[in-house]
Amino acid sequence: MEGLTLSDAEQKYYSDLFSYCDIESTKKVASNGRVVELFRAAQLPNEVVLQIMELCGATRLGYFGRSQFYIALKLVAVAQSGLPLRVESINTVKDLPLPRFGASKNEQESRHTTSYSSDTENQGSYSGVIPPPPGRVQVKKGSVSHDAVQPRTSTDQQESTSPVVSPQQSPPTSPHTWRKHNRHPSGGNNERSLAGPGPFWSPFSEAQTGSSAGDAVWSGHSPPPPQENWVSFADTPPTSTLLAMHPASVQDQTTVRTVASATTANEIRRQSSSYDDPWKITDEQRQYYVNQFKTIQPDLNGFIPGSAAKEFFTKSKLPILELSHIWELSDFDKDGALTLDEFCAAFHLVVARKNGYDLPEKLPESLMPKLIDLEDSADVGDQSGEVGYSGSPAEAPPSKSPSMPSLNQTWPELNQSSEDTAIVHPVPIRMTPSKIHMQEMELKRTGSDHTNPTSPLLVKPSDLSEENKINSSVKFVSGNTVADGYSSSDSFTSDPEQIGNAVTRQRSHSGTSPDNTAPPPPPPRPHPSHSRSSSLDMNRTFPVTTELCPLKSETVHFWLCISRTSKNKLHTGQQQAGVVAHPPAVPPRPQPSQVPGPHVHRPVDAEGLITHTSTSPQQIPEQPNFADFSQFEVFAASNVNEEPDDEAEKHPEVLQVEKSSDPSGSLRVAKTDGRIEEKTAASAPANVGKSTTPLAPPPKPIRRRLKSEDELRPEVDEHSQKTGVLAAVLSSQPSIPRSVGKDKKAIQASIRRNKETNTVLARLNSELQQQLKDVLEERISLEVQLEQLRPFSHL
Amino acid sequence: MAVCIAVIAKENYPLYIRSIPAEQELKFHYTVHTSLDVVDEKVSAMGKALVDQRELYLGLLYPTEDYKVYGYVTNSKVKFVMVVDSSNTALRDNEIRSMFRKLHNSYTDVMCNPFYNPGDRIHSRAFDNMVTSMMVQVC
């Protein structure tokens, strides 16, 4: 060829381009993908490109030497300027603009390409090849890196799709096809479109035939030209032959591809410009993968079984060996099933492979499933990758067991459970009658008059009383109870749904009617002086009069609900605490005995509750003020009181103590205890540990108080703040006098107090819940880490 | 340390066999083949189905002047046979056990792959790499 004189700008530009294409640094650019792409990016008709190649001598030589390359570039500029291609024009045409290449393999090209790319279907000088999808060209920039499969695919996608997308593209299809074939010598499918992985499953078959033919002819080229696929400049010699096939195959491919990925491809291209991370999944791709996942497994958190995945990926027409390898890479936990992340990684690898990228030996980090959404996910990924890769040592690379994926899902639950142990919450004591109470409460809430004979409350006063007793005993269970009680109430008020009878609960405290003796008295606080308990001035709240029985029952019911729900939530560990704190004594019953019940529930101050409950039926109205610890004290003081109230109160205490069954003992204690016990046993497994068996009834209240104090103390420390708040709230409430006399006023006052207490407790509860969640999360993360580490420590 | 590692299927055909150095491959193949009899003998001697891994590990099958042959059988009667060069400072039994454990784990990984048909030869790259690591580490 004639000597080529280049201006400085041209020189530099060409040099850059040559360097870009000269991936092997041999100073001799073979007709590899880059060159092909580059020329394709020039958006010149294929014929022109061919002509250029011939002119520059590449056809002759079979490769692009630097001079040939420069000449070719010059000719491209000439062609782009609309001038006829002549050898002489190389030097004769002055002031030629630098050749512009649509596909942005490089930044260099991108500079030019951007202008072109997008949108227009290459009309103008670029006629054509480039993909109509607007994004394509731009994508080029990103896709330059060969590693960026995505760009490639997207480009391809764009190309392929373009023909389908717009009629304008049809002309370009041939170049497209050409390109496509050229580009990808890699085995198999020309489907370069990594970008459009999904839609092309079916097209694969068609495309395959076409492309394979093309490829076969074409092959010779450097393997997976990572880049720009779409630009693949047909390698000179084979191009012509390929061209013939290309149009057919390409069109097949293109049509096929189009499907969904057109747009995605564009975007993917655009976004995939991560040279350093060729395996990164772009958003579009990810979305596509997720959609495909959904077609197999609607639940995004579920697994795709191995057989289904095998079928799906077999459609890609990759050899089984490669699919097997892809599976090995992507099945992170080696459980034979694919989670969403694993599936995306596998899909991505398949797409990459189809586009000619070699499969990595190790799962790239960006493809590793995020087992833990914590900071150590990277570590996990690395380890997992290593493990998965090496196979053996990883006895369970990040937990081979399927539990790994489930860990993510179970974290919340685990968190909660662990939280339970760590945090004192009112352990809901499940009391069998609680259901009844719930109903009653609901009925009450729903407006059924407590006096209504049909009201469940009235129907089962005995049950309520029992529940009350149980609740109260529960309250005494452990220190947690204090907190639990609070939280229960808080939760109760704040999260009515949790408890189930949201409406009822809320209503219970609303004291809509005098009968609503406030929420069941909070679990008996161990000691009024107890920090926690003091926050809830249970004593004050407890002097509920018997008249408030109906309310009491409600409140008790309320507490039961709370306890139950909280118990459910805080299943492990803390149950004791939680339960105890649970719904204060049974809603006030008409019977005096019921009075103590609701109070008892409050774990806050078991004794207080007890005392409170035992105070007298008069206290029922005050029961809503379960937080009134003074009640507990009163109760404790009235231990000896043989009143049925005491019994009722004692029940909670007894219950608290745990399934202590100290049925004997004082009358009331025995009776209540027995009942409480059975209730507690049924309801609060947690209570077991905490509460001591209230053996001697008379001393029980005292004992329990002490015990609960101790128990509460640690928890109190944790929740001192909360309790402080509660205490403040409660303390503000006037102690409820035991006198039965001031029913109305007392009731209303107690209702008020109870309401306040409820809100405070609800707040506390929510805070505790949050703490629980946090701790559980931590625990889960630690467990995951442990599992990951475990395999290594094995061998 | 192993100079040859083989995975034998239940029907006593090899699923995977690899040895180094390559020129002695035939000899090791023969050794593995003969060791199968010993494996069967040990397995039948065990009698009841033993799930304990300790029993999965068969121990030294038989020593020769140049090398020792260790065996390991899985619950599905897939056998792992490892030929170890005697010249290496005697490998502790625990090391052999750990190697078999790794082999077993890798094998289960291969099994988990839905694209692997049980009974096919094992082509897994991960498995290969693991075996290579074991063999390379040996010598």
PDB file of C-alpha atoms in Angstrom, chain B:
ATOM      1  CA  MET B   1       0.761 -37.517  48.988  1.00  0.00           C
ATOM      2  CA  ALA B   2      -1.328 -39.836  47.095  1.00  0.00           C
ATOM      3  CA  VAL B   3       0.118 -41.008  43.901  1.00  0.00           C
ATOM      4  CA  CYS B   4      -3.109 -42.385  42.706  1.00  0.00           C
ATOM      5  CA  ILE B   5      -6.653 -41.703  43.608  1.00  0.00           C
ATOM      6  CA  ALA B   6      -9.524 -43.634  42.252  1.00  0.00           C
ATOM      7  CA  VAL B   7     -13.233 -43.527  42.674  1.00  0.00           C
ATOM      8  CA  ILE B   8     -14.914 -46.795  41.990  1.00  0.00           C
ATOM      9  CA  ALA B   9     -18.584 -47.148  41.516  1.00  0.00           C
ATOM     10  CA  LYS B  10     -20.715 -49.652  43.199  1.00  0.00           C
ATOM     11  CA  GLU B  11     -20.470 -51.997  40.313  1.00  0.00           C
ATOM     12  CA  ASN B  12     -16.759 -51.826  40.503  1.00  0.00           C
ATOM     13  CA  TYR B  13     -16.122 -49.761  37.475  1.00  0.00           C
ATOM     14  CA  PRO B  14     -14.103 -46.644  37.807  1.00  0.00           C
ATOM     15  CA  LEU B  15     -15.747 -43.312  37.956  1.00  0.00           C
ATOM     16  CA  TYR B  16     -12.589 -41.426  38.305  1.00  0.00           C
ATOM     17  CA  ILE B  17      -9.035 -42.462  38.398  1.00  0.00           C
ATOM     18  CA  ARG B  18      -6.014 -40.319  38.352  1.00  0.00           C
ATOM     19  CA  SER B  19      -2.474 -40.990  39.144  1.00  0.00           C
ATOM     20  CA  ILE B  20       0.855 -39.325  39.038  1.00  0.00           C
ATOM     21  CA  PRO B  21       3.229 -39.739  37.570  1.00  0.00           C
ATOM     22  CA  ALA B  22       1.425 -40.568  34.444  1.00  0.00           C
ATOM     23  CA  GLU B  23       3.706 -43.231  33.250  1.00  0.00           C
ATOM     24  CA  GLN B  24       2.883 -45.492  36.060  1.00  0.00           C
ATOM     25  CA  GLU B  25      -0.751 -45.127  35.474  1.00  0.00           C
ATOM     26  CA  LEU B  26      -1.273 -48.605  34.270  1.00  0.00           C
ATOM     27  CA  LYS B  27       0.436 -50.048  37.223  1.00  0.00           C
ATOM     28  CA  PHE B  28      -1.732 -48.071  39.541  1.00  0.00           C
ATOM     29  CA  HIS B  29      -4.795 -49.043  37.676  1.00  0.00           C
ATOM     30  CA  TYR B  30      -3.916 -52.607  38.233  1.00  0.00           C
ATOM     31  CA  THR B  31      -3.221 -51.979  41.851  1.00  0.00           C
ATOM     32  CA  VAL B  32      -6.535 -50.330  42.338  1.00  0.00           C
ATOM     33  CA  HIS B  33      -8.255 -53.135  40.619  1.00  0.00           C
ATOM     34  CA  THR B  34      -6.717 -55.704  42.825  1.00  0.00           C
ATOM     35  CA  SER B  35      -7.475 -53.695  45.860  1.00  0.00           C
ATOM     36  CA  LEU B  36     -11.117 -53.916  45.093  1.00  0.00           C
ATOM     37  CA  ASP B  37     -11.091 -57.449  46.254  1.00  0.00           C
ATOM     38  CA  VAL B  38      -9.650 -56.408  49.531  1.00  0.00           C
ATOM     39  CA  VAL B  39     -12.279 -53.762  49.854  1.00  0.00           C
ATOM     40  CA  ASP B  40     -15.037 -56.209  49.275  1.00  0.00           C
ATOM     41  CA  GLU B  41     -13.513 -58.484  51.760  1.00  0.00           C
ATOM     42  CA  LYS B  42     -13.386 -55.835  54.390  1.00  0.00           C
ATOM     43  CA  VAL B  43     -16.843 -54.662  53.674  1.00  0.00           C
ATOM     44  CA  SER B  44     -18.314 -58.059  53.987  1.00  0.00           C
ATOM     45  CA  ALA B  45     -16.365 -58.622  57.142  1.00  0.00           C
ATOM     46  CA  MET B  46     -17.947 -55.604  58.648  1.00  0.00           C
ATOM     47  CA  GLY B  47     -21.251 -57.210  58.440  1.00  0.00           C
ATOM     48  CA  LYS B  48     -24.063 -54.952  59.400  1.00  0.00           C
ATOM     49  CA  ALA B  49     -24.498 -51.716  57.651  1.00  0.00           C
ATOM     50  CA  LEU B  50     -22.237 -49.305  59.331  1.00  0.00           C
ATOM     51  CA  VAL B  51     -22.895 -45.718  58.965  1.00  0.00           C
ATOM     52  CA  ASP B  52     -20.185 -44.472  61.133  1.00  0.00           C
ATOM     53  CA  GLN B  53     -17.549 -42.761  59.170  1.00  0.00           C
ATOM     54  CA  ARG B  54     -14.976 -44.577  61.049  1.00  0.00           C
ATOM     55  CA  GLU B  55     -16.168 -47.630  59.414  1.00  0.00           C
ATOM     56  CA  LEU B  56     -16.382 -45.993  56.112  1.00  0.00           C
ATOM     57  CA  TYR B  57     -12.714 -45.702  56.296  1.00  0.00           C
ATOM     58  CA  LEU B  58     -11.256 -49.069  55.663  1.00  0.00           C
ATOM     59  CA  GLY B  59      -7.731 -48.279  56.471  1.00  0.00           C
ATOM     60  CA  LEU B  60      -4.739 -49.826  54.931  1.00  0.00           C
ATOM     61  CA  LEU B  61      -5.830 -52.384  52.448  1.00  0.00           C
ATOM     62  CA  TYR B  62      -2.483 -53.802  51.749  1.00  0.00           C
ATOM     63  CA  PRO B  63       1.004 -52.554  51.588  1.00  0.00           C
ATOM     64  CA  THR B  64       3.561 -53.270  49.010  1.00  0.00           C
ATOM     65  CA  GLU B  65       7.154 -52.447  48.976  1.00  0.00           C
ATOM     66  CA  ASP B  66       6.612 -49.245  47.171  1.00  0.00           C
ATOM     67  CA  TYR B  67       3.366 -47.992  48.349  1.00  0.00           C
ATOM     68  CA  LYS B  68       0.384 -48.504  50.487  1.00  0.00           C
ATOM     69  CA  VAL B  69      -3.169 -48.712  49.451  1.00  0.00           C
ATOM     70  CA  TYR B  70      -5.944 -47.240  51.531  1.00  0.00           C
ATOM     71  CA  GLY B  71      -9.568 -47.745  51.073  1.00  0.00           C
ATOM     72  CA  TYR B  72     -12.758 -45.959  51.951  1.00  0.00           C
ATOM     73  CA  VAL B  73     -16.234 -46.937  51.119  1.00  0.00           C
ATOM     74  CA  THR B  74     -19.331 -44.815  51.230  1.00  0.00           C
ATOM     75  CA  ASN B  75     -22.761 -45.828  52.231  1.00  0.00           C
ATOM     76  CA  SER B  76     -23.726 -46.196  48.645  1.00  0.00           C
ATOM     77  CA  LYS B  77     -20.907 -48.606  48.047  1.00  0.00           C
ATOM     78  CA  VAL B  78     -18.844 -46.147  46.162  1.00  0.00           C
ATOM     79  CA  LYS B  79     -15.263 -46.817  46.919  1.00  0.00           C
ATOM     80  CA  PHE B  80     -12.388 -44.487  47.135  1.00  0.00           C
ATOM     81  CA  VAL B  81      -9.009 -46.044  46.767  1.00  0.00           C
ATOM     82  CA  MET B  82      -5.880 -44.152  47.414  1.00  0.00           C
ATOM     83  CA  VAL B  83      -2.410 -45.297  46.668  1.00  0.00           C
ATOM     84  CA  VAL B  84       0.223 -43.633  48.700  1.00  0.00           C
ATOM     85  CA  ASP B  85       3.869 -43.733  48.139  1.00  0.00           C
ATOM     86  CA  SER B  86       5.605 -45.506  50.927  1.00  0.00           C
ATOM     87  CA  SER B  87       8.634 -43.390  50.616  1.00  0.00           C
ATOM     88  CA  ASN B  88       6.785 -40.506  52.050  1.00  0.00           C
ATOM     89  CA  THR B  89       7.169 -40.287  55.709  1.00  0.00           C
ATOM     90  CA  ALA B  90       4.428 -42.416  56.888  1.00  0.00           C
ATOM     91  CA  LEU B  91       1.306 -40.464  56.682  1.00  0.00           C
ATOM     92  CA  ARG B  92      -0.624 -40.540  59.805  1.00  0.00           C
ATOM     93  CA  ASP B  93      -3.854 -42.308  59.717  1.00  0.00           C
ATOM     94  CA  ASN B  94      -5.678 -39.138  60.486  1.00  0.00           C
ATOM     95  CA  GLU B  95      -4.275 -37.508  57.478  1.00  0.00           C
ATOM     96  CA  ILE B  96      -5.471 -40.283  55.308  1.00  0.00           C
ATOM     97  CA  ARG B  97      -8.849 -40.033  56.903  1.00  0.00           C
ATOM     98  CA  SER B  98      -9.012 -36.358  56.274  1.00  0.00           C
ATOM     99  CA  MET B  99      -8.068 -36.878  52.708  1.00  0.00           C
ATOM    100  CA  PHE B 100     -10.828 -39.365  52.294  1.00  0.00           C
ATOM    101  CA  ARG B 101     -13.219 -37.017  53.925  1.00  0.00           C
ATOM    102  CA  LYS B 102     -12.328 -34.365  51.474  1.00  0.00           C
ATOM    103  CA  LEU B 103     -12.766 -36.796  48.697  1.00  0.00           C
ATOM    104  CA  HIS B 104     -16.114 -37.758  49.979  1.00  0.00           C
ATOM    105  CA  ASN B 105     -17.219 -34.189  50.254  1.00  0.00           C
ATOM    106  CA  SER B 106     -16.129 -33.435  46.769  1.00  0.00           C
ATOM    107  CA  TYR B 107     -17.861 -36.472  45.556  1.00  0.00           C
ATOM    108  CA  THR B 108     -21.100 -35.422  47.156  1.00  0.00           C
ATOM    109  CA  ASP B 109     -20.709 -32.054  45.557  1.00  0.00           C
ATOM    110  CA  VAL B 110     -20.409 -33.721  42.240  1.00  0.00           C
ATOM    111  CA  MET B 111     -23.463 -35.767  42.991  1.00  0.00           C
ATOM    112  CA  CYS B 112     -25.430 -32.675  43.811  1.00  0.00           C
ATOM    113  CA  ASN B 113     -24.865 -31.359  40.382  1.00  0.00           C
ATOM    114  CA  PRO B 114     -27.995 -32.102  38.442  1.00  0.00           C
ATOM    115  CA  PHE B 115     -26.027 -32.273  35.287  1.00  0.00           C
ATOM    116  CA  TYR B 116     -24.108 -35.203  36.548  1.00  0.00           C
ATOM    117  CA  ASN B 117     -25.606 -38.551  35.887  1.00  0.00           C
ATOM    118  CA  PRO B 118     -24.656 -41.019  38.509  1.00  0.00           C
ATOM    119  CA  GLY B 119     -22.534 -43.596  36.913  1.00  0.00           C
ATOM    120  CA  ASP B 120     -20.839 -41.251  34.543  1.00  0.00           C
ATOM    121  CA  ARG B 121     -17.246 -40.532  34.778  1.00  0.00           C
ATOM    122  CA  ILE B 122     -16.519 -37.562  36.878  1.00  0.00           C
ATOM    123  CA  HIS B 123     -15.425 -34.592  34.895  1.00  0.00           C
ATOM    124  CA  SER B 124     -15.951 -31.976  37.470  1.00  0.00           C
ATOM    125  CA  ARG B 125     -13.272 -29.398  37.488  1.00  0.00           C
ATOM    126  CA  ALA B 126     -13.738 -28.748  41.126  1.00  0.00           C
ATOM    127  CA  PHE B 127     -13.257 -32.372  41.854  1.00  0.00           C
ATOM    128  CA  ASP B 128     -10.189 -32.473  39.716  1.00  0.00           C
ATOM    129  CA  ASN B 129      -8.740 -29.550  41.467  1.00  0.00           C
ATOM    130  CA  MET B 130      -9.339 -31.046  44.804  1.00  0.00           C
ATOM    131  CA  VAL B 131      -7.723 -34.281  43.791  1.00  0.00           C
ATOM    132  CA  THR B 132      -4.819 -32.435  42.322  1.00  0.00           C
ATOM    133  CA  SER B 133      -4.310 -30.596  45.502  1.00  0.00           C
ATOM    134  CA  MET B 134      -4.215 -33.808  47.368  1.00  0.00           C
ATOM    135  CA  MET B 135      -1.837 -35.415  45.039  1.00  0.00           C
ATOM    136  CA  VAL B 136       0.407 -32.513  44.654  1.00  0.00           C
ATOM    137  CA  GLN B 137       0.616 -31.982  48.273  1.00  0.00           C
ATOM    138  CA  VAL B 138       1.757 -35.459  48.659  1.00  0.00           C
ATOM    139  CA  CYS B 139       4.789 -35.306  46.636  1.00  0.00           C
TER     140      CYS B 139
END
